[in-house]
Amino acid sequence: MKTIQGIVVNTRIPRIPGLMLGALLVAGLVAGSPSAQAFLITNGDFETGDTTGWTIPSGHNPGSVVSGASALDGSYSFGHLATGSILAQQPAGGPLTDPGTSVSLIFSMPDPGTVGARGLNMTLYNGGSDNSQVNLRVNEDGVEDGLGDVQVYDVGIFNWQTILQDVVTFGATHALTVTFNGFGAGLDYDVSVDGNTASGLNYFQSLGGNVELNALAELRFTGAGGANNGPYTIDNVVVIPEPSSLALLLMAAGGLVWGRARRRA
């Protein structure tokens, strides 16, 4: 305490509990790290120069890691071949069921060359025996204008629904995000490409009946087979849990950091 011009002033710096300080320190460090939001996905930026952390189902063409001028960001990206290649990964901590969970990446694809042909194909699975999924693709739209549409498969009509039209320029790099607002019977999600957003979607595909996606357990990128389908490149794949789960993880990590620091002191 100190008296200044007759006023008693508390000049002592308040003590911040260890857990809180540790969390604040970690949150600050993590927020500024490029890999901060990718902790649920291993090697989502492919900067290992290979497919470490990813799985390639037996019998499928693995595709290849590309580098140099072909990379979308950093030194490496992953290039899918148009021959039925599959690249898959289960997010750490999954299956994820909380609203606010999102999947993001950047991608590029050349013009498939034929109306109706597709390139990017991403499926988000629930991991159950019904194989329920959100199946998303980018394909050549109805005219040869160098632009593509984003479509999602709708089991209700057993066909694809166009949700974003002419938002993909072939040969350019685009940012794609899928954000889940609800799972199960309340399935609701948004799809955004470079800020163009389709909201309140509930389309899904189920191979075992009309079972809505009740969790995010695995994501897959597939190279569509066939002469009329083209390759594509992906990079910076991240899965971000809903905000409260992220905060809890940061608090826990902060407590560990602070505890270790005190033991060393």
Short mmCIF file of C-alpha atoms in Angstrom, two decimals, residues 38-141:
data_model
loop_
_atom_site.label_atom_id
_atom_site.label_comp_id
_atom_site.label_asym_id
_atom_site.label_seq_id
_atom_site.Cartn_x
_atom_site.Cartn_y
_atom_site.Cartn_z
CA ALA A 38 -4.49 -27.93 -36.70
CA PHE A 39 -3.89 -29.97 -33.54
CA LEU A 40 -6.78 -32.31 -34.38
CA ILE A 41 -5.16 -33.19 -37.71
CA THR A 42 -1.63 -34.55 -38.12
CA ASN A 43 0.40 -33.14 -41.00
CA GLY A 44 -2.52 -31.28 -42.54
CA ASP A 45 -0.07 -28.99 -44.34
CA PHE A 46 2.03 -31.94 -45.66
CA GLU A 47 5.21 -30.10 -44.69
CA THR A 48 6.78 -33.43 -43.74
CA GLY A 49 7.05 -33.99 -47.49
CA ASP A 50 4.99 -37.18 -47.25
CA THR A 51 1.63 -38.49 -45.98
CA THR A 52 2.64 -39.01 -42.34
CA GLY A 53 -0.51 -39.08 -40.17
CA TRP A 54 -2.78 -39.99 -43.06
CA THR A 55 -4.01 -43.42 -44.14
CA ILE A 56 -4.51 -44.79 -47.63
CA PRO A 57 -7.07 -47.62 -47.78
CA SER A 58 -5.79 -50.85 -49.27
CA GLY A 59 -6.16 -51.15 -53.01
CA HIS A 60 -6.32 -47.42 -53.67
CA ASN A 61 -3.84 -45.26 -55.52
CA PRO A 62 -2.07 -43.10 -52.90
CA GLY A 63 -1.77 -39.93 -54.97
CA SER A 64 1.41 -37.96 -54.29
CA VAL A 65 2.89 -35.09 -52.32
CA VAL A 66 3.84 -32.22 -54.62
CA SER A 67 6.44 -29.54 -53.99
CA GLY A 68 7.98 -26.41 -55.42
CA ALA A 69 5.82 -24.34 -57.76
CA SER A 70 3.02 -26.93 -57.55
CA ALA A 71 2.56 -26.40 -53.79
CA LEU A 72 -0.36 -24.18 -52.78
CA ASP A 73 1.30 -22.97 -49.56
CA GLY A 74 4.67 -23.65 -47.95
CA SER A 75 6.95 -26.25 -49.50
CA TYR A 76 4.50 -29.12 -49.98
CA SER A 77 0.86 -29.88 -50.83
CA PHE A 78 -0.98 -33.10 -51.67
CA GLY A 79 -2.01 -33.84 -55.24
CA HIS A 80 -4.86 -36.26 -55.87
CA LEU A 81 -4.85 -38.29 -59.05
CA ALA A 82 -8.05 -38.84 -61.02
CA THR A 83 -7.76 -42.60 -60.55
CA GLY A 84 -9.70 -43.38 -57.41
CA SER A 85 -7.02 -42.37 -54.90
CA ILE A 86 -8.16 -41.96 -51.27
CA LEU A 87 -6.47 -40.09 -48.40
CA ALA A 88 -8.10 -40.36 -44.96
CA GLN A 89 -7.60 -39.29 -41.35
CA GLN A 90 -9.56 -39.49 -38.10
CA PRO A 91 -9.34 -36.22 -36.12
CA ALA A 92 -7.74 -36.52 -32.69
CA GLY A 93 -10.32 -36.55 -29.92
CA GLY A 94 -13.06 -37.73 -32.28
CA PRO A 95 -15.76 -38.56 -33.00
CA LEU A 96 -16.67 -34.87 -32.72
CA THR A 97 -20.30 -34.06 -31.97
CA ASP A 98 -20.38 -30.46 -30.74
CA PRO A 99 -21.91 -27.59 -32.74
CA GLY A 100 -19.23 -25.21 -33.97
CA THR A 101 -16.86 -27.93 -35.15
CA SER A 102 -15.37 -27.01 -38.52
CA VAL A 103 -13.18 -28.42 -41.30
CA SER A 104 -11.09 -26.06 -43.44
CA LEU A 105 -8.58 -26.38 -46.26
CA ILE A 106 -7.29 -24.71 -49.39
CA PHE A 107 -7.51 -26.38 -52.79
CA SER A 108 -6.94 -25.93 -56.48
CA MET A 109 -8.03 -27.92 -59.52
CA PRO A 110 -7.56 -27.57 -63.27
CA ASP A 111 -10.51 -27.46 -65.62
CA PRO A 112 -11.81 -31.07 -65.86
CA GLY A 113 -12.53 -30.32 -69.51
CA THR A 114 -16.00 -31.83 -69.68
CA VAL A 115 -19.35 -30.51 -68.46
CA GLY A 116 -20.37 -32.50 -65.38
CA ALA A 117 -16.85 -33.78 -64.61
CA ARG A 118 -15.56 -33.30 -61.09
CA GLY A 119 -12.30 -32.69 -59.27
CA LEU A 120 -12.28 -32.02 -55.52
CA ASN A 121 -14.24 -34.67 -53.60
CA MET A 122 -14.32 -34.52 -49.77
CA THR A 123 -16.41 -36.82 -47.56
CA LEU A 124 -16.99 -36.31 -43.83
CA TYR A 125 -17.95 -39.61 -42.15
CA ASN A 126 -19.61 -40.47 -38.86
CA GLY A 127 -17.65 -43.73 -38.54
CA GLY A 128 -20.75 -45.89 -38.01
CA SER A 129 -21.81 -49.01 -39.88
CA ASP A 130 -24.40 -46.94 -41.79
CA ASN A 131 -21.50 -44.99 -43.34
CA SER A 132 -23.45 -41.74 -43.03
CA GLN A 133 -21.54 -38.84 -44.53
CA VAL A 134 -21.56 -35.35 -45.94
CA ASN A 135 -20.28 -35.87 -49.47
CA LEU A 136 -19.06 -32.67 -51.13
CA ARG A 137 -17.56 -32.15 -54.57
CA VAL A 138 -16.59 -29.42 -57.05
CA ASN A 139 -17.53 -30.06 -60.66
CA GLU A 140 -17.69 -28.41 -64.04
CA ASP A 141 -20.98 -26.54 -64.30
#
